[in-house]
Coordinates of C-alpha atoms in Angstrom, one line a residue:
M3 CA 127.8 100.1 113.7
N4 CA 128.9 103.0 116.3
R5 CA 131.5 105.4 115.9
R6 CA 134.6 103.5 116.3
G7 CA 134.0 100.7 113.9
R8 CA 132.9 103.4 111.1
T9 CA 136.0 105.3 111.6
A10 CA 138.1 102.0 110.8
V11 CA 136.0 101.4 107.7
A12 CA 136.7 104.7 106.7
L13 CA 140.3 104.5 107.2
L14 CA 140.6 100.9 105.4
A15 CA 138.7 101.8 102.5
P16 CA 141.3 103.5 100.6
L17 CA 143.8 101.1 101.7
L18 CA 141.9 98.2 99.6
V19 CA 141.5 100.1 96.6
L20 CA 144.9 100.9 96.4
L21 CA 145.7 97.1 96.6
A22 CA 143.0 96.5 94.1
G23 CA 145.0 98.6 91.7
C24 CA 148.3 96.5 91.9
V25 CA 146.7 93.1 91.4
Q26 CA 147.5 92.3 87.6
P27 CA 144.8 90.2 85.6
A28 CA 145.2 86.2 84.4
P29 CA 147.1 86.3 81.2
T30 CA 145.0 84.7 78.0
P31 CA 145.8 83.0 75.5
S32 CA 147.5 84.8 72.6
G33 CA 146.2 82.5 69.8
S34 CA 149.3 82.8 67.7
Q35 CA 150.3 79.2 68.4
S36 CA 150.5 77.0 65.4
Q37 CA 147.4 74.4 64.7
A38 CA 147.8 71.2 63.5
S39 CA 145.9 70.7 59.9
T40 CA 143.8 67.6 59.2
T41 CA 141.8 66.9 56.3
G42 CA 138.2 65.0 57.1
P43 CA 137.8 64.0 60.9
S44 CA 140.3 64.6 63.4
S45 CA 143.0 62.1 63.2
P46 CA 145.2 60.8 65.7
A47 CA 148.6 61.4 65.7
P48 CA 151.1 58.7 64.5
S49 CA 151.8 56.3 67.0
N50 CA 155.7 56.2 66.0
S51 CA 158.3 58.5 65.7
S52 CA 158.4 58.5 61.6
A53 CA 156.5 61.1 59.4
P54 CA 153.1 59.7 58.1
D55 CA 154.5 59.6 54.6
S56 CA 158.5 58.9 54.6
D57 CA 159.7 57.2 52.0
E58 CA 161.3 60.2 49.3
T59 CA 163.9 58.9 47.5
A60 CA 165.4 62.3 46.9
Q61 CA 166.8 65.2 49.4
P62 CA 163.9 67.2 50.7
Q63 CA 163.9 71.1 49.1
A64 CA 163.0 74.7 51.0
G65 CA 159.3 74.8 50.7
D66 CA 158.7 71.2 51.0
H67 CA 156.3 70.7 53.9
V68 CA 153.2 68.9 54.6
I69 CA 149.6 70.2 54.3
A70 CA 147.3 67.9 55.7
S71 CA 147.3 63.8 57.0
R72 CA 144.8 61.8 58.0
I73 CA 144.3 58.0 58.9
G74 CA 142.4 56.4 56.5
C75 CA 142.4 53.4 57.9
D76 CA 144.1 52.0 61.3
W77 CA 145.9 49.3 62.0
R78 CA 143.8 46.3 61.1
V79 CA 143.5 43.1 59.1
P80 CA 140.9 44.0 56.2
S81 CA 138.3 41.1 55.6
P82 CA 135.5 41.3 53.3
S83 CA 133.1 42.7 55.1
A84 CA 135.4 45.3 56.7
V85 CA 138.1 46.2 53.7
C86 CA 140.3 49.3 54.0
S87 CA 138.7 52.3 51.9
A88 CA 137.9 55.8 51.5
S89 CA 135.8 57.8 48.8
H90 CA 137.2 60.8 47.7
P91 CA 134.5 62.7 44.9
V92 CA 136.0 63.7 41.8
T93 CA 134.2 66.2 39.3
P94 CA 136.7 65.5 35.9
P95 CA 138.4 67.2 34.5
I96 CA 140.7 68.2 36.9
A97 CA 143.0 69.4 34.3
S98 CA 143.5 70.2 30.7
P99 CA 144.9 67.6 27.9
P100 CA 147.2 66.3 27.7
L101 CA 146.8 65.7 31.2
P102 CA 144.4 63.3 32.5
P103 CA 140.5 64.5 33.5
V104 CA 141.2 62.7 36.7
P105 CA 144.1 62.2 39.4
Y106 CA 147.1 60.6 38.1
L107 CA 149.6 59.0 39.6
Y108 CA 153.0 60.5 39.3
A109 CA 155.4 58.6 41.7
I110 CA 155.8 55.4 43.6
G111 CA 157.6 54.9 46.7
E112 CA 159.0 52.6 49.1
G113 CA 160.8 52.4 52.5
T114 CA 160.8 50.4 55.6
H115 CA 160.9 51.3 59.2
P116 CA 162.3 48.7 61.6
N117 CA 162.3 50.9 64.2
D118 CA 158.8 52.0 64.6
A119 CA 155.9 50.8 66.9
P120 CA 154.9 48.9 65.1
P121 CA 157.6 48.0 63.1
Y122 CA 156.4 48.4 59.4
D123 CA 157.0 48.5 55.5
Q124 CA 155.4 51.1 53.1
L125 CA 154.5 51.4 49.4
S126 CA 153.3 55.1 48.8
F127 CA 151.3 56.2 45.9
R128 CA 152.0 59.6 45.1
F129 CA 149.1 61.1 42.7
K130 CA 148.6 64.9 41.1
G131 CA 145.4 66.5 41.1
G132 CA 143.8 65.3 44.0
F133 CA 142.9 62.2 46.3
P134 CA 141.5 59.1 44.6
S135 CA 139.0 56.9 46.0
Y136 CA 140.3 53.4 47.0
T137 CA 139.8 49.9 48.3
I138 CA 142.3 47.8 49.7
D139 CA 142.0 43.6 50.6
Y140 CA 143.4 40.6 50.6
V141 CA 142.8 38.4 47.9
S142 CA 143.6 34.9 47.0
Q143 CA 145.0 35.5 43.2
L144 CA 145.9 39.2 41.5
S145 CA 143.8 39.9 38.3
M146 CA 144.6 41.8 35.3
D147 CA 141.9 44.5 35.0
G148 CA 140.0 44.1 31.8
S149 CA 141.2 40.4 30.7
G150 CA 141.2 38.9 34.0
N151 CA 144.7 36.8 33.4
P152 CA 146.2 35.9 36.6
V153 CA 149.2 38.6 38.0
P154 CA 152.2 36.3 39.3
L155 CA 153.6 37.6 42.6
P156 CA 156.1 35.3 42.6
G157 CA 157.3 34.2 46.7
A158 CA 154.9 36.3 48.3
G159 CA 152.9 34.8 51.2
S160 CA 149.8 36.5 50.4
I161 CA 148.5 39.3 48.4
L162 CA 146.8 43.0 49.3
R163 CA 145.1 44.3 46.2
V164 CA 145.1 47.9 46.2
V165 CA 142.1 49.5 43.8
F166 CA 142.1 53.1 43.1
R167 CA 138.9 54.6 41.5
D168 CA 138.6 58.0 39.3
A169 CA 142.3 57.8 38.8
Q170 CA 145.0 56.7 36.2
A171 CA 148.9 56.6 35.3
H172 CA 148.5 57.3 31.6
D173 CA 147.9 60.5 29.8
E174 CA 145.5 61.8 26.8
N175 CA 148.1 60.9 24.5
G176 CA 148.6 57.3 26.5
Q177 CA 152.2 58.1 27.6
S178 CA 153.1 56.7 31.4
T179 CA 152.3 59.8 33.9
V180 CA 154.8 57.8 36.4
V181 CA 158.0 59.5 36.5
S182 CA 159.8 57.0 39.3
K183 CA 158.9 54.0 41.0
P184 CA 160.8 51.5 43.0
P185 CA 161.9 47.8 41.2
T186 CA 158.8 45.0 41.9
A187 CA 161.1 42.8 44.1
I188 CA 161.3 45.1 47.1
G189 CA 162.9 42.4 49.4
H190 CA 161.9 44.0 52.6
K191 CA 160.0 41.4 55.2
A192 CA 156.6 42.6 55.4
I193 CA 156.6 44.0 51.2
S194 CA 158.0 41.9 49.8
R195 CA 157.3 42.9 46.2
W196 CA 154.6 44.8 44.2
A197 CA 152.8 44.4 40.5
P198 CA 150.9 46.4 38.6
A199 CA 147.3 45.0 37.5
G200 CA 145.7 47.5 35.1
D201 CA 145.3 50.7 34.2
F202 CA 141.8 50.5 32.6
E203 CA 138.6 52.8 32.3
G204 CA 139.8 55.2 35.1
T205 CA 140.6 52.1 37.9
L206 CA 144.5 51.6 38.8
T207 CA 145.0 48.4 40.3
F208 CA 148.3 46.7 42.1
G209 CA 149.0 44.2 44.0
I210 CA 151.2 43.9 47.2
G211 CA 153.4 41.1 48.0
V212 CA 153.2 40.4 51.6
G213 CA 155.8 38.1 53.3
G214 CA 158.2 35.0 51.6
S215 CA 157.4 31.6 50.9
A216 CA 157.1 30.5 54.4
D217 CA 154.2 32.6 54.7
A218 CA 151.6 31.2 53.0
G219 CA 148.4 32.6 53.7
V220 CA 149.8 35.5 56.4
R221 CA 147.5 38.3 56.7
V222 CA 148.9 41.1 59.0
P223 CA 147.2 44.6 59.8
L224 CA 147.8 47.4 57.8
R225 CA 147.3 51.1 58.2
V226 CA 146.8 53.6 55.6
Y227 CA 147.9 57.1 55.6
E228 CA 146.8 60.1 53.1
V229 CA 149.0 62.6 53.2
E230 CA 148.6 66.2 50.9
K231 CA 152.0 67.8 50.7
I232 CA 154.1 69.8 48.6
E233 CA 157.6 67.7 47.7
L234 CA 160.5 68.9 45.7
G235 CA 158.5 71.5 44.7
Q236 CA 155.3 69.2 43.3
H237 CA 151.7 69.6 45.0
L238 CA 151.4 65.8 45.9
Y239 CA 148.3 63.7 47.4
V240 CA 150.0 60.2 48.9
V241 CA 148.2 57.1 49.7
A242 CA 150.7 55.4 51.9
V243 CA 150.0 51.5 52.4
Q244 CA 152.0 50.6 55.8
V245 CA 152.1 46.7 56.3
D246 CA 152.7 45.8 60.0
G247 CA 156.0 44.0 59.7
S248 CA 156.0 42.7 63.3
R249 CA 155.8 39.0 62.8
W250 CA 159.6 39.4 60.7
R251 CA 160.8 41.2 63.9

């Protein structure tokens, strides 16, 4: 490099240093953004505008919130080879007597959501103490646990059987733990009615009537949401059974 070139470089160097000091580094994430909480594997967000469990029968209170939620069974028709089920291990006792030693049913809720995609009717089972394991499938006849006697669901087109294991709906004194429930004849299109079918040896069984008398044998998809939440000051574990109502819209 000749003398003139070295002189030019010497003059430019301070200017380059000054410009470099004026460049601001790229901002980095603050880390303060809230993260959605889920239990188990990552779960997709609801495909509609409603909350995962949205059939509360009383006005929300300050402090009510969802702790975690997940889809236990996404929209599909359960079959003998692919029932909707989930396993939640329980180590009893979870509470001292007279409270039950296993998750116990606190309330049953119902609701209809005609403007969602897909539209659906819902029956939710609200437990205390934890999530029970469950299996949900279509059956030709609902039978009472223990006796095996048929449990009628008059006017229903088909029957969903919901079986909760490591669960009960009575305390150690034999008193019911259920503080609220809808009438058994709900009257919605997708879920027309429901019926209890046993609270026997740690197994709770229910039937859900799907459709009406004109829908004999119909089997439509369902979805199951599991929601852990604080609702009306109670710590609840909700299993919400949602039945696709597209057929009746």
